[in-house]
C-alpha positions as a Markdown table, in Angstrom:
| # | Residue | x | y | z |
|---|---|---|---|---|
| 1 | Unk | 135.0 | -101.6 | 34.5 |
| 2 | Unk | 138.8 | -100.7 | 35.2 |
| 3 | Unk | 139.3 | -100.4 | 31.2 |
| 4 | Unk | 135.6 | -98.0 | 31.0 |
| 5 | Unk | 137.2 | -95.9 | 33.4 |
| 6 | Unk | 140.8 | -96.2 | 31.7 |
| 7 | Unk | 139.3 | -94.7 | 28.3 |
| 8 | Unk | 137.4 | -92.0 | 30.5 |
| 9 | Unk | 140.6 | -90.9 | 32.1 |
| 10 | Unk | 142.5 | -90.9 | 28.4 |
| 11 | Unk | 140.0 | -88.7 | 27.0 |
| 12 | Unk | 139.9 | -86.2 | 30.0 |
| 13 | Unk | 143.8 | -85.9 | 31.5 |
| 14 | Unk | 146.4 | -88.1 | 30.3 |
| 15 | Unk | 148.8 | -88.2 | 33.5 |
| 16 | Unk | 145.8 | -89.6 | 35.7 |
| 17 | Unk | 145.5 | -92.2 | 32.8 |
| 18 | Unk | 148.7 | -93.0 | 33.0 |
| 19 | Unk | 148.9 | -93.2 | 37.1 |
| 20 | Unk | 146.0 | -95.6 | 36.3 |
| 21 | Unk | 147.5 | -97.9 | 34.1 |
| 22 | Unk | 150.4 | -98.3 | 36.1 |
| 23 | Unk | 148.2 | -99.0 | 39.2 |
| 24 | Unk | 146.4 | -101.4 | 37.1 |
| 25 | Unk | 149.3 | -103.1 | 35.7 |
| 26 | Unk | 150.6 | -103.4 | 39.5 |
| 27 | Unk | 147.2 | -105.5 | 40.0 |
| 28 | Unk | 147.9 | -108.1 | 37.2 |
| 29 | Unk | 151.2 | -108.6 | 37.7 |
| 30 | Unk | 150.4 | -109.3 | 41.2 |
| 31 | Unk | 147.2 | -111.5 | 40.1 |
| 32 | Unk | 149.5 | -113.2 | 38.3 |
| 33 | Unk | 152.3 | -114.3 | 40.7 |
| 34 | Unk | 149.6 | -114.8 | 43.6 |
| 35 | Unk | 148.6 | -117.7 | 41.7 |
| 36 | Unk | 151.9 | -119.2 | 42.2 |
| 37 | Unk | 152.5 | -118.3 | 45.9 |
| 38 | Unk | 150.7 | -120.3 | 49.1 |
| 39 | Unk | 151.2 | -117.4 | 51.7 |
| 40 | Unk | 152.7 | -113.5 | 51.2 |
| 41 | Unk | 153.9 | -111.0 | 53.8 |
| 42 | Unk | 151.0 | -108.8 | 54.6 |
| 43 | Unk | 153.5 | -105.9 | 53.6 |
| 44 | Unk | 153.1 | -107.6 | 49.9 |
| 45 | Unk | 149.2 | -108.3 | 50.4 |
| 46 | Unk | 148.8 | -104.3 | 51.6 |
| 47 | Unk | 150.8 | -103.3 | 48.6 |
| 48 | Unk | 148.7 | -104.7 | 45.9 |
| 49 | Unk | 145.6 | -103.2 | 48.0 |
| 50 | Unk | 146.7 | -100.0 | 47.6 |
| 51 | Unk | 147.0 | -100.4 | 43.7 |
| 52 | Unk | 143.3 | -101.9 | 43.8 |
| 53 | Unk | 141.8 | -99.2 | 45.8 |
| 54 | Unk | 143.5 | -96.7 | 43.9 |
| 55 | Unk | 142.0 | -98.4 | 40.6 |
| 56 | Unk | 138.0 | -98.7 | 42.8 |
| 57 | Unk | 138.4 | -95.1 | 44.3 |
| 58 | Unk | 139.1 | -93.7 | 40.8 |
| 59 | Unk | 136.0 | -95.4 | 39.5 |
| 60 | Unk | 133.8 | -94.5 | 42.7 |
| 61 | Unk | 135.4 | -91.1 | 44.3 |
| 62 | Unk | 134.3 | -90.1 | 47.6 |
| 63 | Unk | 131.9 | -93.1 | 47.3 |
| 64 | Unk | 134.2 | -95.7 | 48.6 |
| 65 | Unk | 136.7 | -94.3 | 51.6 |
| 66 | Unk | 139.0 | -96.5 | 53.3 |
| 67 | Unk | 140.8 | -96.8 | 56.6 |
| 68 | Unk | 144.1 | -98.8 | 57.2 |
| 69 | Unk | 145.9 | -98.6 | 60.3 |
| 70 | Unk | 148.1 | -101.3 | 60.4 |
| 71 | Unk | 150.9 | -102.1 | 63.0 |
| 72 | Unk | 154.4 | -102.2 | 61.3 |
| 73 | Unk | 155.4 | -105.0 | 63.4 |
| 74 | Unk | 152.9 | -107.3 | 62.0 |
| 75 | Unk | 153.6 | -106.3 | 58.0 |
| 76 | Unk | 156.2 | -109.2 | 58.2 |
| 77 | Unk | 153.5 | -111.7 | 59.1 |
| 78 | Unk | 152.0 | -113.8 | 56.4 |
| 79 | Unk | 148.2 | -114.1 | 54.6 |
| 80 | Unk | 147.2 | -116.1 | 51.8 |
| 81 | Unk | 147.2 | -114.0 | 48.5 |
| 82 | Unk | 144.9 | -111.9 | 47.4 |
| 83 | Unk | 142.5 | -112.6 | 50.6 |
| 84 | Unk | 142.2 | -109.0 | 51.0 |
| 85 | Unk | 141.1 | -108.8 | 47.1 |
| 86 | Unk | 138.0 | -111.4 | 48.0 |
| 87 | Unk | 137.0 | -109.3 | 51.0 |
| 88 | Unk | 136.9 | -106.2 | 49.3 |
| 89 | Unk | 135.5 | -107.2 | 46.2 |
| 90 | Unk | 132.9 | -109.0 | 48.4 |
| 91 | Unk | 132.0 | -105.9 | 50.4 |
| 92 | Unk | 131.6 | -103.3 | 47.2 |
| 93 | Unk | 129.7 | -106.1 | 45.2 |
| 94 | Unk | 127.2 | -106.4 | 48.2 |
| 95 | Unk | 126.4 | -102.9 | 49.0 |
| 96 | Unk | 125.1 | -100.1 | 47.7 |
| 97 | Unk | 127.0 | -96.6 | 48.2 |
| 98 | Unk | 127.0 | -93.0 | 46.4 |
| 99 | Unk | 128.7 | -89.7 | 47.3 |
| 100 | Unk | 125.4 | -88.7 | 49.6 |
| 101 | Unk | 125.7 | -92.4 | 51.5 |
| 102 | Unk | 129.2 | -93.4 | 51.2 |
| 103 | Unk | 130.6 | -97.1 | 51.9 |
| 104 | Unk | 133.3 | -96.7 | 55.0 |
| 105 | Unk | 135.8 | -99.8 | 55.2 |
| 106 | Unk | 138.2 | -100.4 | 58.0 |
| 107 | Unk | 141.6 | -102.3 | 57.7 |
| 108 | Unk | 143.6 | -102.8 | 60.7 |
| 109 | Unk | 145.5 | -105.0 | 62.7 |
| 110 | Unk | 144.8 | -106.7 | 66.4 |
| 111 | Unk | 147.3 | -108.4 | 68.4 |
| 112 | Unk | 146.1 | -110.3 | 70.8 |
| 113 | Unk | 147.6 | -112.4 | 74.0 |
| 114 | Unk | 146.9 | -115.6 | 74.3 |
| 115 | Unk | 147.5 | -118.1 | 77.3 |
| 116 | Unk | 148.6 | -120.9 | 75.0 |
| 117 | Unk | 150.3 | -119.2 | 72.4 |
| 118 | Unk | 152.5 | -116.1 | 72.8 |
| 119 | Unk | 150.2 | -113.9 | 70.3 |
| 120 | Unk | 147.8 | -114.1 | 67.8 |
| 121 | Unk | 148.1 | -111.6 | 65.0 |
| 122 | Unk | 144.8 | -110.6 | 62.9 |
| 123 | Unk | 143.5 | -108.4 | 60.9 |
| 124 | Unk | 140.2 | -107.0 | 60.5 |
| 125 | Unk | 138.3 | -105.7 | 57.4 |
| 126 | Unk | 135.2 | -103.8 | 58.9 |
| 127 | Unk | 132.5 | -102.5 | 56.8 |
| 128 | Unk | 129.2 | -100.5 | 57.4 |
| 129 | Unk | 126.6 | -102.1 | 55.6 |
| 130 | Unk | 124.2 | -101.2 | 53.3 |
| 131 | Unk | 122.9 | -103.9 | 51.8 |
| 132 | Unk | 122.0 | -104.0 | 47.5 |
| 133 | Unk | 119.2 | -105.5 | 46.6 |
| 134 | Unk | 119.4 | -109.3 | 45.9 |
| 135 | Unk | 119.8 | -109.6 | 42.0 |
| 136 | Unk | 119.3 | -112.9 | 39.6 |
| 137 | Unk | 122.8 | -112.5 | 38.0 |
| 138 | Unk | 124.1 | -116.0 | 39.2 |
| 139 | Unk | 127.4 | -114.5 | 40.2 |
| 140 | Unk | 127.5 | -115.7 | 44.5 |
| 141 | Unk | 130.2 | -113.6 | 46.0 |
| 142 | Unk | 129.8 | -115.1 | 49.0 |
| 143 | Unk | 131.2 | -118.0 | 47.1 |
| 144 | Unk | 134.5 | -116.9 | 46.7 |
| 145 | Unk | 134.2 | -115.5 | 50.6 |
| 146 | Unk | 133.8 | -119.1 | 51.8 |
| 147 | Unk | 136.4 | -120.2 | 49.4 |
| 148 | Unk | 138.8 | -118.4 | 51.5 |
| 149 | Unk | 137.5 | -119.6 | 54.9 |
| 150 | Unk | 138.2 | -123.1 | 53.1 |
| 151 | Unk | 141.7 | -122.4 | 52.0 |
| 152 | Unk | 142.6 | -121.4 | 55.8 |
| 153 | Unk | 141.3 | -124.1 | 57.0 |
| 154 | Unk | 142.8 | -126.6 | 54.7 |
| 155 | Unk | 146.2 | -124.6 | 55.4 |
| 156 | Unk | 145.7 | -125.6 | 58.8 |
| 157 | Unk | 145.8 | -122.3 | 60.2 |
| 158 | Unk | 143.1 | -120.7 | 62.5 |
| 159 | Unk | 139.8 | -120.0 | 60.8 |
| 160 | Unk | 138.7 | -116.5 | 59.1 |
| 161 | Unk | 136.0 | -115.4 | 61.4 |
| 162 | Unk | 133.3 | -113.4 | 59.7 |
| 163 | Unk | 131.0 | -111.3 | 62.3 |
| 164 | Unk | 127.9 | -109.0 | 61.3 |
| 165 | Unk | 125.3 | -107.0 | 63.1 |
| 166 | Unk | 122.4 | -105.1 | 61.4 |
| 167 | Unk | 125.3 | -101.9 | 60.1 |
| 168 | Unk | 128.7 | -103.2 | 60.4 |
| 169 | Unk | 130.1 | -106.5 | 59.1 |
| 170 | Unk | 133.7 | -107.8 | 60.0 |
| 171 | Unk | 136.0 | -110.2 | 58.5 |
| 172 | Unk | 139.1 | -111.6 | 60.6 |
| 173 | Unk | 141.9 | -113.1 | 59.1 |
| 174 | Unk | 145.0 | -114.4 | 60.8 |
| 175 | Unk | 148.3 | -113.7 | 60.7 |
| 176 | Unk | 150.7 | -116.4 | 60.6 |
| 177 | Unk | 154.7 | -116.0 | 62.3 |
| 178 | Unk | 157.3 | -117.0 | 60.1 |
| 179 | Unk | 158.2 | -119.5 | 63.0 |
| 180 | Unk | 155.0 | -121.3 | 62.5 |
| 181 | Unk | 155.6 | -122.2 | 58.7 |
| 182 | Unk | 158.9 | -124.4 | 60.1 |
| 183 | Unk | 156.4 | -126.3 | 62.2 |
């Protein structure tokens, strides 16, 4: 899709083109090294979003908006890699969305006081929901969604907490302290 929408851009202005290659060349390289890495500062993680979202909003327009508000205080903190990438790909893969009926997704951090532990950083990936209809095409991306409630886990770390009502769903992810990667 990226490369359909590449040769669309080539053929009608030639500087969004190139802003779109070098979006999309930020994704691989980061595809790339995430492989590599067990955890990456949130800064990183929000970085390489903004390269994908650039790359789905030029596909889908007004479509698709998005919402980050995340504090600066918790960039520092670390996520696995690319867990934003599964969420994301998760929520436009199961929803339907046009210009008339657009998909809204919220990104934004919660800190939260504990009585045990001095906080807990997460952050939350909201999404109305408007369901697609279930196809036969044998691809489950719900698959790779539990694949990263499995990775946290087997990280030891608190769980990714997935919430949904009839029009919103919710996906929490913690942040982990620098401090607790020593322990």
């Amino acid at each position: 899709n990226c490369f359909n929408t590449l040769s669309s851009l080539i053929q009608e202005d030639e500087q969004d083109a190139g802003k779109f290659l070098d979006e999309l060349t930020k994704v691989y390289r980061y595809l790339l090294k995430g492989e590599d890495e067990q955890l990456v500062s949130l800064q990183e993680e929000l970085k390489f979003i903004d390269s994908y979202l650039y790359l789905v909003k030029t596909r889908f327009g007004t479509a698709l908006r998005v919402a980050i508000d995340v504090d600066p205080g918790e960039s520092g903190k670390k996520i696995a890699p690319m867990s934003l990438l599964v969420v994301l790909e998760n929520i436009i893969y199961r929803n339907v969305f046009s210009k008339t009926q657009p998909l809204q997704i919220d990104i934004h951090t919660l800190r939260e006081v504990g009585n045990t532990l001095p906080s807990l950083g997460s952050l939350i990936i909201a999404n109305t929901l408007q369901p697609k209809p279930v196809t036969g095409d044998g691809f489950d991306q719900e698959e790779a969604l539990d694949d990263l409630v499995s990775k946290y886990r087997l990280l030891g770390r608190p769980e990714v907490e997935i919430h949904e009502s009839p029009t919103r769903r919710s996906v929490i992810i913690p942040l982990i302290e620098l401090n607790e990667l020593l322990l």
